[in-house]
CSV table of C-alpha atoms in Angstrom, one decimal:
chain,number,residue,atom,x,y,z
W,238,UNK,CA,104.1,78.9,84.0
W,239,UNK,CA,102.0,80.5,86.7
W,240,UNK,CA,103.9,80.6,90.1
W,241,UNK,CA,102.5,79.9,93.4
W,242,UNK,CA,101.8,82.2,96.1
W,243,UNK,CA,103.3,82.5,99.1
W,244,UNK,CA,100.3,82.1,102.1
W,245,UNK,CA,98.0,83.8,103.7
W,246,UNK,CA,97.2,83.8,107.6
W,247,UNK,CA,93.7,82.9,108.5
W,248,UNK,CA,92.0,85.2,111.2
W,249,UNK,CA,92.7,83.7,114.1
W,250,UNK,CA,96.6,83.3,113.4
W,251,UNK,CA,96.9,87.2,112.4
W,252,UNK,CA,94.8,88.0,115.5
W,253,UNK,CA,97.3,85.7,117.6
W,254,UNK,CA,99.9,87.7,115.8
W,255,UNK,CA,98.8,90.8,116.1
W,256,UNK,CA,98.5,90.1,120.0
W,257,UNK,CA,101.9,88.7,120.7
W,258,UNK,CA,103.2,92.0,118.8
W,259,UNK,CA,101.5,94.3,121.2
W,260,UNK,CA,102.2,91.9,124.1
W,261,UNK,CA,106.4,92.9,123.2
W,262,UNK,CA,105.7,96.8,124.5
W,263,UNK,CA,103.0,96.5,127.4
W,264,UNK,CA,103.5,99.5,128.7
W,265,UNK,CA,103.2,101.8,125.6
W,266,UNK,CA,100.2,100.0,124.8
W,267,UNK,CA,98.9,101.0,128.1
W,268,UNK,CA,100.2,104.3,128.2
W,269,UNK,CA,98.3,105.0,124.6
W,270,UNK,CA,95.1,103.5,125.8
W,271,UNK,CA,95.4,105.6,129.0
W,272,UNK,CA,95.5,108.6,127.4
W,273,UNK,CA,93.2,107.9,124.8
W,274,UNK,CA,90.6,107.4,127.4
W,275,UNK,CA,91.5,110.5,129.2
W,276,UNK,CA,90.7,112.5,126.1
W,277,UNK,CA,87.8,111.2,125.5
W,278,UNK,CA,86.3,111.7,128.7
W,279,UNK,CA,87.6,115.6,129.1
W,280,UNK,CA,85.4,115.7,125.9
W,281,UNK,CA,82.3,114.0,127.5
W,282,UNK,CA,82.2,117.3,129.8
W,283,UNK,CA,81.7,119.8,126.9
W,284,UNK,CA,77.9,119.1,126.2
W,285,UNK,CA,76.3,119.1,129.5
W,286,UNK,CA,78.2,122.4,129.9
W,287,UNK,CA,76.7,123.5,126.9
W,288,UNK,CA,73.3,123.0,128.0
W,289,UNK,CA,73.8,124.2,131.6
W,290,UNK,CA,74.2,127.6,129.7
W,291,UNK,CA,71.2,127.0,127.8
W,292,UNK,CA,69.4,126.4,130.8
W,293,UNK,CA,70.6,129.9,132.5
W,294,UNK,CA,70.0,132.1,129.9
W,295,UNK,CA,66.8,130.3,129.7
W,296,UNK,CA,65.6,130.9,133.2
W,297,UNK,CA,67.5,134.7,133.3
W,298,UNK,CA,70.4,133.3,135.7
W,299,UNK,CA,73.2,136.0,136.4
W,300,UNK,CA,75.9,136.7,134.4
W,301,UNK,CA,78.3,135.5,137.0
W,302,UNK,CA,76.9,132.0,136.3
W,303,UNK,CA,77.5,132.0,132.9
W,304,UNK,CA,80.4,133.2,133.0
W,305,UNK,CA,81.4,130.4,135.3
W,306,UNK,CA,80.1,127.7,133.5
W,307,UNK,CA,82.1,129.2,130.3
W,308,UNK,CA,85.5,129.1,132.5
W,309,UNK,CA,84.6,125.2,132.8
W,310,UNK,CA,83.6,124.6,129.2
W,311,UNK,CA,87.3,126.1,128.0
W,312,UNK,CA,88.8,124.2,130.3
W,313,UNK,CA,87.6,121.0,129.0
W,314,UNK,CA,88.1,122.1,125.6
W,315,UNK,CA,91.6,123.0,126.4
W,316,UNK,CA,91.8,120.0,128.1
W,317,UNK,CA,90.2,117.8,125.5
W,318,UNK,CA,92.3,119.2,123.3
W,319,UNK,CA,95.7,118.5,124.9
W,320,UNK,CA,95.3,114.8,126.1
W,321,UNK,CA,93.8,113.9,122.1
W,322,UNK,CA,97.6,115.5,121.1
W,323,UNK,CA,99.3,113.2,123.7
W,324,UNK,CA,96.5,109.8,122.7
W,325,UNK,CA,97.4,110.5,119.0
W,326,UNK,CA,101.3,110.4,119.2
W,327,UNK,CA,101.0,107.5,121.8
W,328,UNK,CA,98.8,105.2,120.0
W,329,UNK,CA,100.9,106.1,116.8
W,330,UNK,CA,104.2,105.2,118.5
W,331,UNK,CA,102.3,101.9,119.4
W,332,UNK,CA,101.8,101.5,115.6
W,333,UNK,CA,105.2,102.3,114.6
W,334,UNK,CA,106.8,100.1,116.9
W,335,UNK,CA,104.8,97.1,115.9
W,336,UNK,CA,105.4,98.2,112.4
W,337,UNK,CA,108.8,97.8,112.6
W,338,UNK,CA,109.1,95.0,114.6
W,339,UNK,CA,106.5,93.5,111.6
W,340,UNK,CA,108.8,94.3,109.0
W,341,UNK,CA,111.9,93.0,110.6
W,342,UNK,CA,110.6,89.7,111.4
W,343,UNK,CA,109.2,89.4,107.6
W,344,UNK,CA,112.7,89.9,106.0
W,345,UNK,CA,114.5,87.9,108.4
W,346,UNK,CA,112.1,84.7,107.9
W,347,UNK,CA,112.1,85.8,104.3
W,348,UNK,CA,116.3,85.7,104.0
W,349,UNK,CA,116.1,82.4,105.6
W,350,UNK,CA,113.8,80.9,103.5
W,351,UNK,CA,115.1,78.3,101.1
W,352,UNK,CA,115.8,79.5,97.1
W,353,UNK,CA,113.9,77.3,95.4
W,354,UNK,CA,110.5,78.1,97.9
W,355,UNK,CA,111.0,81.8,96.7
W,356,UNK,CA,111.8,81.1,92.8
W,357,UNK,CA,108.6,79.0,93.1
W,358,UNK,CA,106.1,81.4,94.8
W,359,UNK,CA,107.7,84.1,92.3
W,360,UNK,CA,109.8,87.0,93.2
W,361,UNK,CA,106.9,89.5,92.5
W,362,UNK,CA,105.0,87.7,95.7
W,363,UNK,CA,107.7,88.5,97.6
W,364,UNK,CA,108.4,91.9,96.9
W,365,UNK,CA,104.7,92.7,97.1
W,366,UNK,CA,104.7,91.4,100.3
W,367,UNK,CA,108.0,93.3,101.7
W,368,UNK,CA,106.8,96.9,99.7
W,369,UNK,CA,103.4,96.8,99.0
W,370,UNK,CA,101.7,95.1,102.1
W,371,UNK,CA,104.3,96.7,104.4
W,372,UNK,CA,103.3,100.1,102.9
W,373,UNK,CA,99.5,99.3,103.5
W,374,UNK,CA,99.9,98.8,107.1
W,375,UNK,CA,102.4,101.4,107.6
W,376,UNK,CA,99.4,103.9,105.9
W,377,UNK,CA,96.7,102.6,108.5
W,378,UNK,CA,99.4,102.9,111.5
W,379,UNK,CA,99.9,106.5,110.8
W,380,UNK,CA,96.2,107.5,110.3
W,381,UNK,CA,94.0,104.9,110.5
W,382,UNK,CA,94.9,103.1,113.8
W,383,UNK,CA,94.8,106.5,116.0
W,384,UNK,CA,91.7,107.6,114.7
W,385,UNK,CA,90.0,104.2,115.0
W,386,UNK,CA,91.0,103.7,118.7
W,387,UNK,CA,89.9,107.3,119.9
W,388,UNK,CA,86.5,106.3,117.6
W,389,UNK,CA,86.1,103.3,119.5
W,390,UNK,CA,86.3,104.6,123.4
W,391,UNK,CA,84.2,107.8,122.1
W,392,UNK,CA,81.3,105.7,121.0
W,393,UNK,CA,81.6,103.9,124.0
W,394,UNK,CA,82.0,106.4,126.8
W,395,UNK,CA,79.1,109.2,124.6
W,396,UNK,CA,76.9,106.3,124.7
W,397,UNK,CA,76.8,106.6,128.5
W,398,UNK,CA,77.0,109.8,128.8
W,399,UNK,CA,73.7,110.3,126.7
W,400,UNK,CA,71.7,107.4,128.6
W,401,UNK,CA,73.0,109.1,131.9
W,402,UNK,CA,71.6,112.6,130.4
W,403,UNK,CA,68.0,111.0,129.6
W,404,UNK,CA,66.8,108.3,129.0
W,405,UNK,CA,64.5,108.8,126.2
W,406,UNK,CA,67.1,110.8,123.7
W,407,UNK,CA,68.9,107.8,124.2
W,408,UNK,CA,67.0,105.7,122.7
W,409,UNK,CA,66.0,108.3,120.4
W,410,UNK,CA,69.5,108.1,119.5
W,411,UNK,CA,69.7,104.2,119.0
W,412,UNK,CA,67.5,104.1,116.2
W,413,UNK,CA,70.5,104.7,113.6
W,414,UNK,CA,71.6,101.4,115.4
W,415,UNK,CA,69.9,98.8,112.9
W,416,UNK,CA,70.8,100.9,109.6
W,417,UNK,CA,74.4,101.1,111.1
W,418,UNK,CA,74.5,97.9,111.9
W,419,UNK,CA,73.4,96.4,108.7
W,420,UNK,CA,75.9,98.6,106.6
W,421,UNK,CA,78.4,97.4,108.7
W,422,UNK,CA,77.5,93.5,108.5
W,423,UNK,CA,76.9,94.1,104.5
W,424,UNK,CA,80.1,96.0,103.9
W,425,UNK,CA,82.7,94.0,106.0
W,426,UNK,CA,81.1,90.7,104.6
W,427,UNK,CA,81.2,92.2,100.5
W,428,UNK,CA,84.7,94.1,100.9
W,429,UNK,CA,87.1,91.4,102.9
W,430,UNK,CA,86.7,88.8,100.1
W,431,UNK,CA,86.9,92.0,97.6
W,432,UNK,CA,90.0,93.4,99.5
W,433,UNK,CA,92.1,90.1,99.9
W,434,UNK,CA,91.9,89.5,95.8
W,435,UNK,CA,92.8,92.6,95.5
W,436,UNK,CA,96.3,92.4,97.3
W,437,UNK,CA,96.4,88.9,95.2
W,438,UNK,CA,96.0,91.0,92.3
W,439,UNK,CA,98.5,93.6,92.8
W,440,UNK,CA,101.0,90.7,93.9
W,441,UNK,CA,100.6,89.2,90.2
W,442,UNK,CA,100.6,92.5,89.1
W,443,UNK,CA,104.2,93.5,90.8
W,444,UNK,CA,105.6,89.9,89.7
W,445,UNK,CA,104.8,90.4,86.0
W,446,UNK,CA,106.6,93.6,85.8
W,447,UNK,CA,109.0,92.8,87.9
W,448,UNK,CA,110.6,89.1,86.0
W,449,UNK,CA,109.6,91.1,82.9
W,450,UNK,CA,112.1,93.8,84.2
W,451,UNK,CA,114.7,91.6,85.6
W,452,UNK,CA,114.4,88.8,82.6
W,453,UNK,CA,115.0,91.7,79.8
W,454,UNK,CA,117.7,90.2,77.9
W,455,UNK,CA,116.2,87.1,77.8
W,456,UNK,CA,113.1,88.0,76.5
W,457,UNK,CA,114.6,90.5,74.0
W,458,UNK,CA,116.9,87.8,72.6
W,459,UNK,CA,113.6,85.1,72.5
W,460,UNK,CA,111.9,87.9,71.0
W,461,UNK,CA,109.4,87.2,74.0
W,462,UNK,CA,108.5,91.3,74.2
W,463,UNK,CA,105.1,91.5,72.8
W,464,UNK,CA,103.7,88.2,75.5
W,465,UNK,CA,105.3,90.1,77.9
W,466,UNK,CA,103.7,93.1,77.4
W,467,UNK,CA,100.2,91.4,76.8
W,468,UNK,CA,100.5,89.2,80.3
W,469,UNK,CA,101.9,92.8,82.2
W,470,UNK,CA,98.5,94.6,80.7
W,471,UNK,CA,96.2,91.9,81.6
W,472,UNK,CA,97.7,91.5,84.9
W,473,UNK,CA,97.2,95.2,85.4
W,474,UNK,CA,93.8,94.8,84.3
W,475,UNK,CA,93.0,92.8,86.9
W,476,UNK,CA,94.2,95.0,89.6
W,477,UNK,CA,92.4,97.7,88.2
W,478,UNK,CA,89.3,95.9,88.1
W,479,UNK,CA,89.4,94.5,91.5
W,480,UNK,CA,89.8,98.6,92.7
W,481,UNK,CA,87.0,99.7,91.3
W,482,UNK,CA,85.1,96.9,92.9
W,483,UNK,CA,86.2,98.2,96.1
W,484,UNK,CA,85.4,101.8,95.4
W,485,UNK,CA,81.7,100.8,94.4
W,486,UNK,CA,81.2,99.2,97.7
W,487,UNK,CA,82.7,101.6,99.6
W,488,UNK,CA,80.5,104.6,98.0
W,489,UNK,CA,77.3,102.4,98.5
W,490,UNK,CA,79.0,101.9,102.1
W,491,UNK,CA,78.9,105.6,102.9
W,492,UNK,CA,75.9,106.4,101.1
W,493,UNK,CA,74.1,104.1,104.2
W,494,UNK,CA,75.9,106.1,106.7
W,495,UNK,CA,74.5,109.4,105.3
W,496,UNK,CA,70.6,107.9,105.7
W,497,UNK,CA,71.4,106.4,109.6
W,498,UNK,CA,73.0,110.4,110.5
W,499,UNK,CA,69.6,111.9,109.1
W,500,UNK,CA,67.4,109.1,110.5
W,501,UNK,CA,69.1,109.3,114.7
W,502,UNK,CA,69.2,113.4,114.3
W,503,UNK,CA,65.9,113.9,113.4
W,504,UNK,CA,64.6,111.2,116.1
W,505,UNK,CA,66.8,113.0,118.9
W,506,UNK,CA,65.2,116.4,118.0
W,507,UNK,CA,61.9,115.3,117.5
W,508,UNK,CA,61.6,113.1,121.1
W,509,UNK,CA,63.8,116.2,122.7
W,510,UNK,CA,61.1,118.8,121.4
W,511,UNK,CA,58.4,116.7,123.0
W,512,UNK,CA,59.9,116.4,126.2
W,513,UNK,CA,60.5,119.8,126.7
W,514,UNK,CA,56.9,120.7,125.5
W,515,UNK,CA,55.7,118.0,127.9
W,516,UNK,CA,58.4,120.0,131.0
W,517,UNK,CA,59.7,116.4,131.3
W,518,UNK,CA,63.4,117.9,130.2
W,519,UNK,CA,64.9,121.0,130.2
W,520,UNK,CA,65.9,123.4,127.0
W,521,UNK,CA,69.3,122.8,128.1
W,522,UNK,CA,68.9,119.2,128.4
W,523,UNK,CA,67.5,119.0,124.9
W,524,UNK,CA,70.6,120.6,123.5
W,525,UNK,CA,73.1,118.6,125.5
W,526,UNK,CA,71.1,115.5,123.9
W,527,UNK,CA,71.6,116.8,120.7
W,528,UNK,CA,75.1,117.6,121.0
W,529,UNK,CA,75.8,114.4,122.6
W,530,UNK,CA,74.6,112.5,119.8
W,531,UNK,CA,76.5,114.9,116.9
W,532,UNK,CA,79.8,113.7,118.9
W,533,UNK,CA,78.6,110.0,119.1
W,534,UNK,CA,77.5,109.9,115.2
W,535,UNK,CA,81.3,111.6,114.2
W,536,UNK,CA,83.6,109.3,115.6
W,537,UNK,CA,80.7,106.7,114.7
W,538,UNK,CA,81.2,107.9,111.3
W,539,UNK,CA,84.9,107.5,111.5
W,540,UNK,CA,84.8,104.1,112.7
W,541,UNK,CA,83.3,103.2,110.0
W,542,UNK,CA,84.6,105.0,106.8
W,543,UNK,CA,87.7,103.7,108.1
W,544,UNK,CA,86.9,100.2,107.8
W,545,UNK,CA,87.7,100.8,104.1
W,546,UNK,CA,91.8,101.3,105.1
W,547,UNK,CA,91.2,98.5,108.0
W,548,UNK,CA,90.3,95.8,105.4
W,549,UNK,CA,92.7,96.2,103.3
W,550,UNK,CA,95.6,97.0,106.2
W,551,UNK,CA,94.1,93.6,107.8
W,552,UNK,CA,94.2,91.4,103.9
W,553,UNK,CA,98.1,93.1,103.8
W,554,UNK,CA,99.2,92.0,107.4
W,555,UNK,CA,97.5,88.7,106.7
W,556,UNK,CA,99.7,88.1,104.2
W,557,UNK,CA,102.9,89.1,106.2
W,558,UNK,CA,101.5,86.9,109.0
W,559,UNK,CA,101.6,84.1,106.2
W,560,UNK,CA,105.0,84.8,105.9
W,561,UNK,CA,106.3,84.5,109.4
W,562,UNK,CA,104.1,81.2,109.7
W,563,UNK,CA,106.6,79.9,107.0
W,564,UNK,CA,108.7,76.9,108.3
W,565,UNK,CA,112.8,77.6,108.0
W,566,UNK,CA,114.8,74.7,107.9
């Protein structure tokens, strides 16, 4: 007899979650956003630095300006440098603390929960859910969730940066928009469903071995080993199946991102070439464009390679969410 599963939180209800967790500790969460933006800005100074160099050895400026303009670039390296230490541990401690508080509320609503509603959605269900899915987003808080919010404000903040640099390597730049965009829209849209049967998989997975571990005598003394052992291998079949699903898509998912970088690099060098042949922009200018856009398309890469963790963090806090909408009587 197959058992039930416990359920699953549609989106709205884990983004509801999600914010009333972060609503629990408002001033780390603004602390960690704070100094994420801090960092990210000290950065935005590094390139137009570079390029002011450019520009004096260009035009045979004196060494005391360089020298200057060097000072101020290892500044904001240095300073870069130190507020992306303090963003990193703050946004983790965010993650960490809503972690926890995730994982306490599971096994309390989980403890309280009648007998027979866990003997019917299975025991391996819920020890998937309380391991398993707990150890997902516990993975994407430590290195996922940092990374993707000092992503985010970077792409943001470069972005203005580089249109307030020039206009045309700007746009120069937004050409790897529509591939981006499309490899975004085609993996998020192919990997969710892929990710959520996934957990679903490894949850029937986890039960299977676990009622074949805990029902031992039982099954020895039906001689019941050999079914066991077939239903344990097919269930693990299925997990593995569902994996390399996801790994296909994600390496077709990152092969698109490789195209877009070569694509927006070679339109920002081209257009900065001819607006410096044309005297519209400077040499300096040129290679502050160019720099601008390297640090745009990195965190831009980041972002999105790290969807992969994100979906399948987001299908496992789904299903904790599913727990906690559980009714205890």
């Amino acid at each position: 007899m197959t058992a039930s599963l416990l359920p699953v939180a549609d989106g709205r209800t884990t983004r509801r979650a999600l914010i009333g967790l972060l609503r629990r500790r408002p001033g780390r969460t603004a602390l960690a956003l704070l100094a994420t933006v801090s960092s990210t800005t000290a950065g935005l100074l590094v390139p137009p630095l570079l390029g002011a160099i450019v520009d004096a050895v260009v035009e045979g400026a004196e060494t005391s300006r360089v020298d200057l303009l060097a000072v101020g670039l290892l500044v904001a390296g240095i300073a870069q440098a130190g507020l992306a230490a303090v963003a990193i541990v703050r946004v983790a401690s965010v993650g960490e603390h809503l972690l926890a508080d995730v994982r306490e509320d599971v096994v309390e609503r989980v403890l309280h929960l009648p007998l027979a509603d866990i003997e019917e959605a299975g025991l391996g269900d819920v020890v998937a859910r309380v391991s398993g899915d707990v150890d997902a987003v516990s993975e994407a808080t430590r290195e996922a969730i940092p990374e993707l919010v000092a992503a985010a404000f970077a792409i943001g903040l470069t972005i203005v940066g580089l249109g307030i640099l020039d206009w045309r390597l700007a746009l120069a730049g937004f050409v790897v928009l529509p591939i981006q965009v499309l490899a975004a829209r085609w993996y998020l849209g192919t990997s969710a469903p892929v990710y959520a049967v996934e957990r679903e998989a490894l949850g029937r997975r986890t039960g299977s071995i676990t009622e074949a571990v805990t029902s031992a005598p039982t099954i020895t003394a039906l001689r019941l080993g050999p079914d066991r052992a077939v239903d344990v291998a097919r269930r693990s079949a299925e997990a593995n199946e569902t994996a390399l699903r996801a790994a296909r898509i994600r390496t077709r998912f990152f092969g698109m991102l490789n195209v877009a970088e070569l694509c927006g690099l070679a339109s920002v060098l081209v257009v900065g070439f001819l607006a410096v042949r044309a005297d519209a922009i400077t040499v300096g200018t040129a290679t502050a464009g160019a720099l601008y856009f390297h640090r745009l398309f990195d965190p831009f890469n980041s972002l999105l390679g790290l969807l992969d963790t994100a979906q399948e963090a987001t299908a496992a806090f789904a299903r904790l969410v599913g727990v906690l909408g559980l009714p205890v009587p």
